[in-house]
Tab-separated table of C-alpha atoms and ligand atoms in Angstrom:
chain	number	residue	atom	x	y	z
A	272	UNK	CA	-13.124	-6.752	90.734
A	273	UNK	CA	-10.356	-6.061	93.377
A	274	UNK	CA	-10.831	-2.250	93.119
A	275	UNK	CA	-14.385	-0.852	92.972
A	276	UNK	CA	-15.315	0.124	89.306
A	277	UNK	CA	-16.058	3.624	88.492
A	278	UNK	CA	-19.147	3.794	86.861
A	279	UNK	CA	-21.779	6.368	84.957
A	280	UNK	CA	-25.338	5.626	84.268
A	281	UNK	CA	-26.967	8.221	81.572
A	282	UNK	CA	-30.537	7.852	82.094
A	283	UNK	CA	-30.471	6.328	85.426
A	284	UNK	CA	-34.054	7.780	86.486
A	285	UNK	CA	-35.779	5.614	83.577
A	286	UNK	CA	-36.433	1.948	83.702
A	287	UNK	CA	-33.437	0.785	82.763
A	288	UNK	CA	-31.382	3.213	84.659
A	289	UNK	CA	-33.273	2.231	88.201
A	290	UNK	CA	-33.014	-0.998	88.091
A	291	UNK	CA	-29.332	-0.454	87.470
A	292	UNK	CA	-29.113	1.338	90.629
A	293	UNK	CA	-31.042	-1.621	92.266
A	294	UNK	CA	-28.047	-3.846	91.400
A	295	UNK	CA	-25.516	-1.823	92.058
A	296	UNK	CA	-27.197	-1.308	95.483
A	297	UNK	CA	-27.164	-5.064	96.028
A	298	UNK	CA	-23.373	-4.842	94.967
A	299	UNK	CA	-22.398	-1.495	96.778
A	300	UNK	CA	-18.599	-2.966	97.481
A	301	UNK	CA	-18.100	-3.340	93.843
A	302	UNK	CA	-19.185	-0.023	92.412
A	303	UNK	CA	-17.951	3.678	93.357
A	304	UNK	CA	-20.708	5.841	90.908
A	305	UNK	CA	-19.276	8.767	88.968
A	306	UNK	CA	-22.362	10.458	87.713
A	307	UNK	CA	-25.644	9.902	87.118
A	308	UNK	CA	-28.053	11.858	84.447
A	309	UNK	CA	-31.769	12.167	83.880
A	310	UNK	CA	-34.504	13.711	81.558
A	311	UNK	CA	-36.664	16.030	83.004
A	312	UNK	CA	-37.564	13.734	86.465
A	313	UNK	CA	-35.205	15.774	88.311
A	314	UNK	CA	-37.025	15.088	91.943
A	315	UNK	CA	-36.396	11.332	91.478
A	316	UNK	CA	-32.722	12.146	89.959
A	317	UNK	CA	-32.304	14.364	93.209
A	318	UNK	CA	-33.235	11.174	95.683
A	319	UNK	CA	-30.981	9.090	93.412
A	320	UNK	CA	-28.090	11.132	94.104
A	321	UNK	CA	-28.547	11.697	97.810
A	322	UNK	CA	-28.903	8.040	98.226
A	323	UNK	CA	-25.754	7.256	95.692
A	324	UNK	CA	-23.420	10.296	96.674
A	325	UNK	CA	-22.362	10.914	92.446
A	326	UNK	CA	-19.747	13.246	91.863
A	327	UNK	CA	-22.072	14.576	89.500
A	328	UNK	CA	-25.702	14.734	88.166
A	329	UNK	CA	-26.841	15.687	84.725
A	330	UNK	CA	-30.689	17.444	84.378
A	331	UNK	CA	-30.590	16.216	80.478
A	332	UNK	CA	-33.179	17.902	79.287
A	333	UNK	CA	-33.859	21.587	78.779
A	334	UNK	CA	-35.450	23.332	82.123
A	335	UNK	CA	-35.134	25.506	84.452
A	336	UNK	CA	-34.680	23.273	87.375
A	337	UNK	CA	-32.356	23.870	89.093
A	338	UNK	CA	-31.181	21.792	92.157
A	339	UNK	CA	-28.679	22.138	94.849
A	340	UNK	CA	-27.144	18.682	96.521
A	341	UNK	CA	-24.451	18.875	98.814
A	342	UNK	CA	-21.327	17.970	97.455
A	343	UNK	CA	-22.739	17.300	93.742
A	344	UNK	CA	-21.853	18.682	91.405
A	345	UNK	CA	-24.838	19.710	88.969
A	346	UNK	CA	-24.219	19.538	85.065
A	347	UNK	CA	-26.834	20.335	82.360
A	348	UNK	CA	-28.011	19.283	79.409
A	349	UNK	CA	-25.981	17.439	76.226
A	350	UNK	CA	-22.857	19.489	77.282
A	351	UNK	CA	-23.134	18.010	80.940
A	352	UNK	CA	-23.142	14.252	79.262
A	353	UNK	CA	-20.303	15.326	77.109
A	354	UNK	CA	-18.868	16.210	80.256
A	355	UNK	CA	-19.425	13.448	81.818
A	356	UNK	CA	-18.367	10.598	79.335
A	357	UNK	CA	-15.396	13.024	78.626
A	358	UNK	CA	-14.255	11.769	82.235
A	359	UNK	CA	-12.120	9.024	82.162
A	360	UNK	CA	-12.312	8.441	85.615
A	361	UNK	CA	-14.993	6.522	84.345
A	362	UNK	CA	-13.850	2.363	84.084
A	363	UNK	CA	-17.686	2.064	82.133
A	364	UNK	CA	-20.568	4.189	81.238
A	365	UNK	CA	-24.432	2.802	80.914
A	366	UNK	CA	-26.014	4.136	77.889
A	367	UNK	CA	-29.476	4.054	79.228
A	368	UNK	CA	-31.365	7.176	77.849
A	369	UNK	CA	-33.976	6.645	75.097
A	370	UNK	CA	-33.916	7.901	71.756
A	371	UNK	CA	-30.824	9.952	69.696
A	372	UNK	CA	-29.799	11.601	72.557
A	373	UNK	CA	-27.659	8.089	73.659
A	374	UNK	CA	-25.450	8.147	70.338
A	375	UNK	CA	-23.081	11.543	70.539
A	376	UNK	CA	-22.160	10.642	74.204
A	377	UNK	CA	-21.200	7.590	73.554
A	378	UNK	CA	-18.962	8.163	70.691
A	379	UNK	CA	-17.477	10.266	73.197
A	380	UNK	CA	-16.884	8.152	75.848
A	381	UNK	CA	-15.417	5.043	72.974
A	382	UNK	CA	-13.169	8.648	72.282
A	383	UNK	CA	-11.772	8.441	75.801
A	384	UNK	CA	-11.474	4.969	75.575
A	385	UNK	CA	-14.668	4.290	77.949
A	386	UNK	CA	-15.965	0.763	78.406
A	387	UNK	CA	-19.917	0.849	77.306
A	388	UNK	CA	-22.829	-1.076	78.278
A	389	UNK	CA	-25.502	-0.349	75.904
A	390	UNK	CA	-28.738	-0.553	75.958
A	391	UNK	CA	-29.854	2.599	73.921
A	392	UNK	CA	-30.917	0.399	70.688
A	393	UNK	CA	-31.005	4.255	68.681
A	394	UNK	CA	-27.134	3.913	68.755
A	395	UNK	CA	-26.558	1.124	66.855
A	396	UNK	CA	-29.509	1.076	64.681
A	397	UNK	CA	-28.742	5.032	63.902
A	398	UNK	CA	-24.623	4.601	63.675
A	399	UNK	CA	-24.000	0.810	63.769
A	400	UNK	CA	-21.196	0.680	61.127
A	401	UNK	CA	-19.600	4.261	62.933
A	402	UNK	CA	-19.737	3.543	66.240
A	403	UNK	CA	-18.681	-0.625	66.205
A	404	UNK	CA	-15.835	0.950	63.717
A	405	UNK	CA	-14.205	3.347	66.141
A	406	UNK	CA	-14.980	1.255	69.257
A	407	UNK	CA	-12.916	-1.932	67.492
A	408	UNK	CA	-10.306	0.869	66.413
A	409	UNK	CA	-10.343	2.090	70.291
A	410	UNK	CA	-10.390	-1.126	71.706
A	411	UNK	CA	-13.402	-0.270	73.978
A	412	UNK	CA	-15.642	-2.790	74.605
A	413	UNK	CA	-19.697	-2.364	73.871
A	414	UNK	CA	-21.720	-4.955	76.101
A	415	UNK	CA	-24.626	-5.015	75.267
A	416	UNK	CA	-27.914	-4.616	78.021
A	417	UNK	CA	-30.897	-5.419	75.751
A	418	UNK	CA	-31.852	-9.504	76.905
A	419	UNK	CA	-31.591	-10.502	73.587
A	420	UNK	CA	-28.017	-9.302	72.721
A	421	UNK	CA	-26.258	-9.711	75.992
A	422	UNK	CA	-28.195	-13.562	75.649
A	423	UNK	CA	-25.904	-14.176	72.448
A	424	UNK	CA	-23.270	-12.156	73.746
A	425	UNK	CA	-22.964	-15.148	76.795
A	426	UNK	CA	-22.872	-17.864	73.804
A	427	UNK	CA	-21.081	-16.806	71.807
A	428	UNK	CA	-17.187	-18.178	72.464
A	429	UNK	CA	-15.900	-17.839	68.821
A	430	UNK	CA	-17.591	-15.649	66.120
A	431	UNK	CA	-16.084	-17.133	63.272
A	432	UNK	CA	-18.234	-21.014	64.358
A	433	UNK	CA	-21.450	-19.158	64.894
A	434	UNK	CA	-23.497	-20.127	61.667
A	435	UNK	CA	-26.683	-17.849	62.633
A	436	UNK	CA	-28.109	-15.853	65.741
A	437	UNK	CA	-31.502	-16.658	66.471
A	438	UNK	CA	-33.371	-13.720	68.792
A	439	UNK	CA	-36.816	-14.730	70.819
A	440	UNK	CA	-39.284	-12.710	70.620
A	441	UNK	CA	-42.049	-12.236	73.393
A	442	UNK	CA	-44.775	-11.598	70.674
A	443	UNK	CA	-45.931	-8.810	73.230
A	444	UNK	CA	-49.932	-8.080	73.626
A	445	UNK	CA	-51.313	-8.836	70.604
A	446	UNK	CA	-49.631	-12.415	70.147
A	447	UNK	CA	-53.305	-14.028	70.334
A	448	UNK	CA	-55.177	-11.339	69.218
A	449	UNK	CA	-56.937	-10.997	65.871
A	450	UNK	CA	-55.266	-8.493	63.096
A	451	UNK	CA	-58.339	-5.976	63.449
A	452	UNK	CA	-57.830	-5.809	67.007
A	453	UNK	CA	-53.984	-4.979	66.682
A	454	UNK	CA	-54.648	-2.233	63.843
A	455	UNK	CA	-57.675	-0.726	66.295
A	456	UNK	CA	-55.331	-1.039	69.640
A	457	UNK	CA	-55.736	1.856	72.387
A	458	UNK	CA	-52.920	3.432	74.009
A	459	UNK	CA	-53.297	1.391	77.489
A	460	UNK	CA	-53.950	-2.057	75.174
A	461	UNK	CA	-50.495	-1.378	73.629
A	462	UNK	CA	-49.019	-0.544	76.685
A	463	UNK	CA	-49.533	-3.821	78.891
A	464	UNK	CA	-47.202	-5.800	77.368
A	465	UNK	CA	-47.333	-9.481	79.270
A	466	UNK	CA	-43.598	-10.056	80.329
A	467	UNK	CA	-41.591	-6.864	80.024
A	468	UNK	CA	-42.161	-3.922	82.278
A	469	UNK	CA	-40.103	-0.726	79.747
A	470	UNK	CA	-40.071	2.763	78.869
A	471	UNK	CA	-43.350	3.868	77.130
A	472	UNK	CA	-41.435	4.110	73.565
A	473	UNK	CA	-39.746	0.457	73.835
A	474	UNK	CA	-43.391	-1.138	74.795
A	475	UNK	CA	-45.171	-0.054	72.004
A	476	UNK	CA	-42.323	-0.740	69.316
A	477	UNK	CA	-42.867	-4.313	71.566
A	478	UNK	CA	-46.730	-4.639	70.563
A	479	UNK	CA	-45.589	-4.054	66.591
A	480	UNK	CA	-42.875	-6.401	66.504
A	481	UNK	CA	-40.782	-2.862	65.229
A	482	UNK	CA	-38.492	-3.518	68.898
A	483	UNK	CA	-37.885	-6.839	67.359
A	484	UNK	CA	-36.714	-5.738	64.289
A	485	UNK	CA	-34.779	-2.553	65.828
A	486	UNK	CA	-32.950	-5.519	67.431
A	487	UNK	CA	-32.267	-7.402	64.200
A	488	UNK	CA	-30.056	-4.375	63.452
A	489	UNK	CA	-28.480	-3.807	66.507
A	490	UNK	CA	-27.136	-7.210	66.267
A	491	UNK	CA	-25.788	-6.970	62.825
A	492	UNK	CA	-23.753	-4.084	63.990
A	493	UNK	CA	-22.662	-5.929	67.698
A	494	UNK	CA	-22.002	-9.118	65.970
A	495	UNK	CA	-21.124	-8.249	62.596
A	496	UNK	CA	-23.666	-11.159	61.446
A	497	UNK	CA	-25.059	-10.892	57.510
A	498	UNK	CA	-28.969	-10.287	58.221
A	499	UNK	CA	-29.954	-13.455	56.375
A	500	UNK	CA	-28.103	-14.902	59.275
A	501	UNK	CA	-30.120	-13.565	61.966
A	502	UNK	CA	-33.488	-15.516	62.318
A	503	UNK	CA	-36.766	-14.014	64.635
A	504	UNK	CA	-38.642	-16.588	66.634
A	505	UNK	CA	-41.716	-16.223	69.038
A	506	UNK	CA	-41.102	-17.380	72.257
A	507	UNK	CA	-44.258	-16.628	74.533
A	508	UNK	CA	-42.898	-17.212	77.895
A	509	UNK	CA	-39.674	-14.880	77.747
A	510	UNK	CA	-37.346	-17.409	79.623
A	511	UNK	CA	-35.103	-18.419	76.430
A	512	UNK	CA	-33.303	-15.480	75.821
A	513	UNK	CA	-31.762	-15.678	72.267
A	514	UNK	CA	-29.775	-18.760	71.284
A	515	UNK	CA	-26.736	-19.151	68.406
A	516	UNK	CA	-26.491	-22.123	66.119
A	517	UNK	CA	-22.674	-22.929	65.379
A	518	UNK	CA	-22.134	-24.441	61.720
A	519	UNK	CA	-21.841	-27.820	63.412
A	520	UNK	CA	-25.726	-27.526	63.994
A	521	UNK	CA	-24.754	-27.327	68.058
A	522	UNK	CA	-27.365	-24.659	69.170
A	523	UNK	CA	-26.323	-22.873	72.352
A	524	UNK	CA	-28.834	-20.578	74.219
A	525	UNK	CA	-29.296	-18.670	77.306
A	526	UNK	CA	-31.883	-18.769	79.682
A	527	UNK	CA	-33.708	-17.431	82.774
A	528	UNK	CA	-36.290	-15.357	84.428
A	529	UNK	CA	-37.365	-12.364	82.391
A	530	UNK	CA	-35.766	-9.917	84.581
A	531	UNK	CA	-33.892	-6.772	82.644
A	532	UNK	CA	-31.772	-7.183	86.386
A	533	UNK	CA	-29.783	-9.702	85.194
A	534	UNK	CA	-28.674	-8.419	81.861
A	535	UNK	CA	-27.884	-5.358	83.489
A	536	UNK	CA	-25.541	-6.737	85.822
A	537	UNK	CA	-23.686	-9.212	83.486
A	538	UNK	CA	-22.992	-5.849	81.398
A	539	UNK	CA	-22.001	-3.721	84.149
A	540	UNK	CA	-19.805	-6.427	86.025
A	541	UNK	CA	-18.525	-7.939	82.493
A	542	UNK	CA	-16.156	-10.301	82.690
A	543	UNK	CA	-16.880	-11.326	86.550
A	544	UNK	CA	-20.071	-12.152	87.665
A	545	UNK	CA	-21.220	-11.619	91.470
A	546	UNK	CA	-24.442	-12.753	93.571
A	547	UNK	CA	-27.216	-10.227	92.039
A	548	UNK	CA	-30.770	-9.874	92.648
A	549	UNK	CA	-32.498	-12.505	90.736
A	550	UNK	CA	-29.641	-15.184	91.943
A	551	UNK	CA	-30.945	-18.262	92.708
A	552	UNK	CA	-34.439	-17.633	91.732
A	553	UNK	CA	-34.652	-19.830	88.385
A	554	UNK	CA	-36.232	-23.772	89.032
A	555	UNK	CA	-37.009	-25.712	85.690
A	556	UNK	CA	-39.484	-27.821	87.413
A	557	UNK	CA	-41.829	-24.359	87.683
A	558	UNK	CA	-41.779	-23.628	84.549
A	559	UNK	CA	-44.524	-25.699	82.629
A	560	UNK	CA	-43.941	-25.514	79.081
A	561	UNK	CA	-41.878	-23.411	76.614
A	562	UNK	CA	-43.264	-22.735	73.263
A	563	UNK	CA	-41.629	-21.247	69.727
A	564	UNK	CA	-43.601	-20.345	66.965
A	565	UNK	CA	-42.419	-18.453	63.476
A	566	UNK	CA	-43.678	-14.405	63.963
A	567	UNK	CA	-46.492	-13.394	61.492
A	568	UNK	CA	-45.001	-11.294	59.102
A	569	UNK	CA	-48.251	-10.279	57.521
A	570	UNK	CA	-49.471	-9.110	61.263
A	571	UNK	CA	-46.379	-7.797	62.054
A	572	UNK	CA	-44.669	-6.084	58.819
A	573	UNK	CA	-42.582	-3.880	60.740
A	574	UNK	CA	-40.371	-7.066	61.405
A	575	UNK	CA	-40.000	-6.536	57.632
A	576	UNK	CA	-39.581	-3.609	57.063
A	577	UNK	CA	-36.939	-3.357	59.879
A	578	UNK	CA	-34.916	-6.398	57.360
A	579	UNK	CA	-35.149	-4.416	53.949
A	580	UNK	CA	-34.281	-0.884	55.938
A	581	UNK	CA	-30.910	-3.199	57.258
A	582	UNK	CA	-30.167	-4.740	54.337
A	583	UNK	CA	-30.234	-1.687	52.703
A	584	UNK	CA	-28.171	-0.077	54.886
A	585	UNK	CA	-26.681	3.161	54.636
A	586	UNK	CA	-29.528	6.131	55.966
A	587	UNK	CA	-32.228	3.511	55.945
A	588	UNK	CA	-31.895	2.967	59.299
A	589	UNK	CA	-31.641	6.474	60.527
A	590	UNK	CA	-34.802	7.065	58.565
A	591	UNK	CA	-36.588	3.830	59.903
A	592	UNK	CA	-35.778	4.928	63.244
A	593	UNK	CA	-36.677	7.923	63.292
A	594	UNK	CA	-39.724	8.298	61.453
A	595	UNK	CA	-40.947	5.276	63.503
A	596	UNK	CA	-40.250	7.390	66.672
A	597	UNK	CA	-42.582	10.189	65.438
A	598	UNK	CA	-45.154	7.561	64.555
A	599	UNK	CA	-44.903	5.858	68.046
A	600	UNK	CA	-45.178	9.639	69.737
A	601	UNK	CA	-48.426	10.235	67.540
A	602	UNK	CA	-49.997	7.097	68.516
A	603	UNK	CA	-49.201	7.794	71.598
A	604	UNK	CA	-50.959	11.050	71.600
A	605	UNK	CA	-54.021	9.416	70.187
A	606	UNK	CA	-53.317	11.144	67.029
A	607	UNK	CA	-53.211	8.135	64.674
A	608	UNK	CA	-53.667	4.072	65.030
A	609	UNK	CA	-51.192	1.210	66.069
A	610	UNK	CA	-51.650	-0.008	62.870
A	611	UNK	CA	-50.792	3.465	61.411
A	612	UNK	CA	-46.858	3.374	62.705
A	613	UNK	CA	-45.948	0.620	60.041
A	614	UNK	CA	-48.072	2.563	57.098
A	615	UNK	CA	-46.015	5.650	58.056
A	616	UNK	CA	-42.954	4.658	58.459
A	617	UNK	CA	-43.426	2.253	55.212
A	618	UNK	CA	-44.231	5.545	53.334
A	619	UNK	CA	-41.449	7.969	54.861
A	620	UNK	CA	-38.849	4.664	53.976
A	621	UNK	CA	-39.932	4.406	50.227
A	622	UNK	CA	-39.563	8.289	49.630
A	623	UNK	CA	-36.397	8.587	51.454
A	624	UNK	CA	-32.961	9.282	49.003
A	625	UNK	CA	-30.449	6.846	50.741
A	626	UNK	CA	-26.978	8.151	51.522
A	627	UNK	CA	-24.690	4.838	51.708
A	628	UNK	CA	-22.082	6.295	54.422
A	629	UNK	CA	-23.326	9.062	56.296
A	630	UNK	CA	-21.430	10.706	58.486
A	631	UNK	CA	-22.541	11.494	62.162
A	632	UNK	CA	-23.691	14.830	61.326
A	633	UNK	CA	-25.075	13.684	58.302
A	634	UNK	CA	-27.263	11.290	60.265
A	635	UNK	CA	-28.055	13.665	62.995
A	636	UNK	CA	-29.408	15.880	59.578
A	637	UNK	CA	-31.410	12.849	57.836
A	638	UNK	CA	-33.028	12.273	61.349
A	639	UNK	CA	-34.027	15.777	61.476
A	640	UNK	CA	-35.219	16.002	58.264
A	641	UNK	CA	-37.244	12.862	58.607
A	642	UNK	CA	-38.755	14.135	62.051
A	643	UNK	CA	-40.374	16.806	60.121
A	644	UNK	CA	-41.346	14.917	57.284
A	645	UNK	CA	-43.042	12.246	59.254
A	646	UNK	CA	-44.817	15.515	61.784
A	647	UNK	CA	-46.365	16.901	58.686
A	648	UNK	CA	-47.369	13.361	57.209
A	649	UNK	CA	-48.841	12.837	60.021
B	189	NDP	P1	-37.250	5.221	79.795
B	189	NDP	O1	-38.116	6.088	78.960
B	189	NDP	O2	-37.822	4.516	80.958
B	189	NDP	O3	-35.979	6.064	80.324
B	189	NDP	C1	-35.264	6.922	79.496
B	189	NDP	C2	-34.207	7.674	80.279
B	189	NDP	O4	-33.614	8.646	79.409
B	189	NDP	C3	-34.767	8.446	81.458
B	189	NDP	O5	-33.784	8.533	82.460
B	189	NDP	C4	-35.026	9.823	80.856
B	189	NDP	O6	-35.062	10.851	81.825
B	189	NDP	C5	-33.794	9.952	79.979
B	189	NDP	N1	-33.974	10.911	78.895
B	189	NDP	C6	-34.994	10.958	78.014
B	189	NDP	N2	-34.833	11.993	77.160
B	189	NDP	C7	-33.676	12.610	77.529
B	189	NDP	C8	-32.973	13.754	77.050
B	189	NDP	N3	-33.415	14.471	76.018
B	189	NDP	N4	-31.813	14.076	77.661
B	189	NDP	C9	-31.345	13.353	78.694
B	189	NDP	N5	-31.977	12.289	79.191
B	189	NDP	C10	-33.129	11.915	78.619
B	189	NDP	O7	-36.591	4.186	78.757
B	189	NDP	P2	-36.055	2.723	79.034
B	189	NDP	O8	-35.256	2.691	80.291
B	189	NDP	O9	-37.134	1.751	78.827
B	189	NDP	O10	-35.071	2.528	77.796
B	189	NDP	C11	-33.819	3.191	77.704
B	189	NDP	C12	-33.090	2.651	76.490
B	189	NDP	O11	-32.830	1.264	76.704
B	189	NDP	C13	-33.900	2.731	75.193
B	189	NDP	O12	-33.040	3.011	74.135
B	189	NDP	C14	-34.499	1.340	75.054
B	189	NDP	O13	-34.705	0.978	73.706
B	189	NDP	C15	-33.401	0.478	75.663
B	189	NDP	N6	-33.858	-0.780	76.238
B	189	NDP	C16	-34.758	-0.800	77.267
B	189	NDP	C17	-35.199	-1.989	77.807
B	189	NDP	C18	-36.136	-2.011	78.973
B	189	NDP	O14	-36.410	-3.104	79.493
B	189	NDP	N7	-36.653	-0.914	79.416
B	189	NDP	C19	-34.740	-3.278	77.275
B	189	NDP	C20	-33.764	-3.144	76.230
B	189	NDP	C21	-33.345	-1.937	75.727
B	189	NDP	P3	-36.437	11.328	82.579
B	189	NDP	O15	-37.268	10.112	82.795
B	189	NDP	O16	-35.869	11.933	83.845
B	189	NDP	O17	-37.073	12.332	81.705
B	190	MG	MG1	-34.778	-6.679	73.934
C-alpha cells in the first residue's frame, strides 16, 4: 500500500474490533482510521479514539451518553453508521458488530462502492443471495474475517476447479463430553470454549456446533458453493483452518496459530500482506499431533438443522438466525438449557411460512416477527 488506506471498523470495542486495532497499531504507517463505532462500551470507545485520533465515533446503541473528544466528531446510533459507511473516504469498512445490526450498513457501504471485510456472520446468513448480488453488481469486494472463510478464501485460485470446501471445526467444550452433560451445560461451562477467545453470542453458538453451521451458510453465499459441496470436519487443535479439494482430488488448506489476528489482517490489508503480530510465531516441530474426526450429528443437530434451513433457502435462514439468537440470549439468562436452543429453534423453523426471495425489509420483518415468536415460546 503506497498511500495509507482509509479505514472504518463498526464494532471496534468488541473482540473482533480490538484486536483489529491491535494490528493496525502494529501497522500504524499503513492505516489512516476514518471512524470507529461501538455498542454501549462508550468509556473503552472513548480511549480507542483518543489513542486512534478517528474523524469520527459512533455510540451504536441507544443512550444517553454522551461524550466530548477533541476533534471527533461524535455520531449516534444506526443513522451515525449510515453515516459513516455513506463516506467514501472510506478505501474499506470492518463489519465487526454482532447480530442484525451489521447487515443495513453494509449494504450501504457495497452502495458507495466500499470495500468490506466481514466478519458479522448475521449478514450473509440473513441476506446472502442480496448482499453477494449487489456487491458482484458493484464490484466491491467482501473479504471475509471469520478463520474459516478467509482460510478458503487464501486457497482458493480458481472457483470453477474447486470440487468442495471443507470447514474445521474446533468441536468447542463439549467435544469429549457425554450428551447429558452438553444438554445440562451452565452458562460459564458453555462459555470456556478451549481455542477461541469471542463475543459471548459466537461462543455459545461454538459449544452447539450452531457457529459451525451459521458458517456453512455464509460460505454458500461468499463462495457460491451448492451445500452438498461444503463438508464439516472436527479438527481439535484449531491450527488447520479450512481446506478446498479441487476436482483433481489436490486438497489445498491453510494453516496456523489460532489467532483471529491474522485473519483480520489478511482482510484488512487484502491483496498485500505486511509483518503482523503473530509473524513468525508458527514451528511445525511444536505442534504434536493434528487430529480430524466426522462431527456428531446426533450431539450436535444444530449442524443439521443449519443444512436443511440453507438448503431451503429463502426466509429459512433469517428465521434460523434469529430465533437461535433469542434462544442463545435465554440460555444465557439462565432461562432455559443448552440443549434447549436446538429444540427451539427446531420448533420456530418447522412453523415458519417460507418466503423464497425476501426483500431486505421483508427480512428485517420475518426477523422481527420471529424474535417475538421465539420470546413468547420461550
Ligand atoms: P462482541 O460481542 O465481542 O462485539 C460486538 C461489537 O458490536 C461490539 O463493539 C459492540 O459494542 C457492538 N454492538 C453490539 N450491539 C450493537 C448495536 N446495537 N449497535 C452498534 N454496535 C453494537 O462480538 P465479536 O467481536 O465476537 O463478534 C462480532 C461479529 O464477528 C459477530 O457477528 C461474530 O459472529 C463475528 N465473528 C467473531 C469472531 C471472533 O473471534 N470473535 C470470529 C468470527 C466471526 P459494545 O461492546 O460497545 O456494546
Ligand atoms: Mg469461524
Amino acid at each position: 500500500m503506497t498511500n495509507k488506506r482509509k479505514i472504518s471498523i463498526l464494532g471496534s470495542t468488541g473482540s473482533i474490533g480490538t484486536q483489529a486495532l491491535e494490528v493496525i497499531e502494529k501497522l500504524k504507517d499503513k492505516f489512516e482510521i476514518i471512524a470507529l463505532s461501538g455498542g454501549s462500551n462508550v468509556e473503552l470507545l472513548r480511549q480507542q479514539a483518543e489513542k486512534f485520533k478517528p474523524k469520527y465515533v459512533c455510540i451504536g446503541k441507544d443512550t444517553n451518553q454522551k461524550i466530548r473528544i477533541e476533534g471527533v466528531e461524535v455520531l449516534y446510533g444506526t443513522q451515525g453508521l449510515e453515516q459513516i459507511c455513506s463516506n467514501k473516504e472510506n478505501d474499506i469498512i470492518l463489519v465487526a458488530v454482532s447480530g442484525k445490526i451489521g447487515l443495513r450498513p453494509t449494504l450501504t457501504a457495497i452502495e458507495n462502492g466500499i470495500d468490506i471485510a466481514l466478519a458479522n456472520k448475521e449478514t450473509l446468513v440473513m441476506a446472502g443471495d442480496i448482499v453477494m448480488a449487489r456487491a458482484k453488481a458493484a464490484g466491491v469486494n467482501i473479504i471475509p474475517v471469520d478463520s474459516e472463510h478467509c482460510a478458503i478464501h487464501q486457497c482458493i485460485k480458481d472457483i470453477s476447479q474447486v470440487e468442495k470446501l471443507i470447514i474445521t471445526a474446533s468441536g468447542g467444550p463439549f467435544l469429549k463430553k457425554s450428551f447429558e452433560d452438553m444438554k445440562n451445560a451452565t452458562v460459564s461451562q458453555a462459555l470456556a470454549h478451549p481455542r477461541w477467545n469471542m463475543g459471548r453470542k459466537i461462543t455459545v453458538d461454538s459449544a452447539t456446533l450452531m457457529n459451525k453451521g451459521l458458517e456453512i451458510i455464509e460460505a454458500h453465499h461468499l463462495f457460491n458453493m451448492p451445500y452438498d459441496k461444503i463438508d464439516v470436519v472436527v479438527h481439535p487443535q484449531s491450527i488447520v483452518h479450512s481446506a478446498i479439494e479441487y476436482v483433481d482430488g489436490s486438497v489445498v488448506a491453510q494453516i496456523g496459530l489460532p489467532s483471529m489476528h491474522i485473519p483480520i489482517q489478511y482482510a484488512i490489508t487484502y491483496p498485500e500482506r505486511f509483518e503482523g503480530i503473530k509473524s513468525k510465531s508458527f514451528s511445525f516441530s511444536q505442534i504434536a499431533r493434528l487430529d480430524f474426526e466426522k462431527p456428531d450429528y446426533e450431539k450436535f443437530p444444530s449442524l443439521n438443522l443449519a443444512y436443511s434451513a440453507g438448503k431451503t433457502g429463502g426466509s429459512a435462514t433469517v428465521c434460523l438466525n434469529a430465533a437461535n439468537e433469542e434462544a442463545v440470549f435465554a440460555f444465557l439468562d439462565g432461562k432455559i438449557k443448552l440443549y434447549d436452543i436446538y429444540k427451539i429453534t427446531q420448533t420456530m423453523l418447522q412453523n415458519h411460512n417460507i418466503i423464497k426471495s425476501p426483500t431486505i425489509d421483508e427480512i428485517f420483518a420475518i426477523d422481527e416477527e420471529v424474535r417475538l415468536k421465539t420470546r413468547e415460546l420461550i
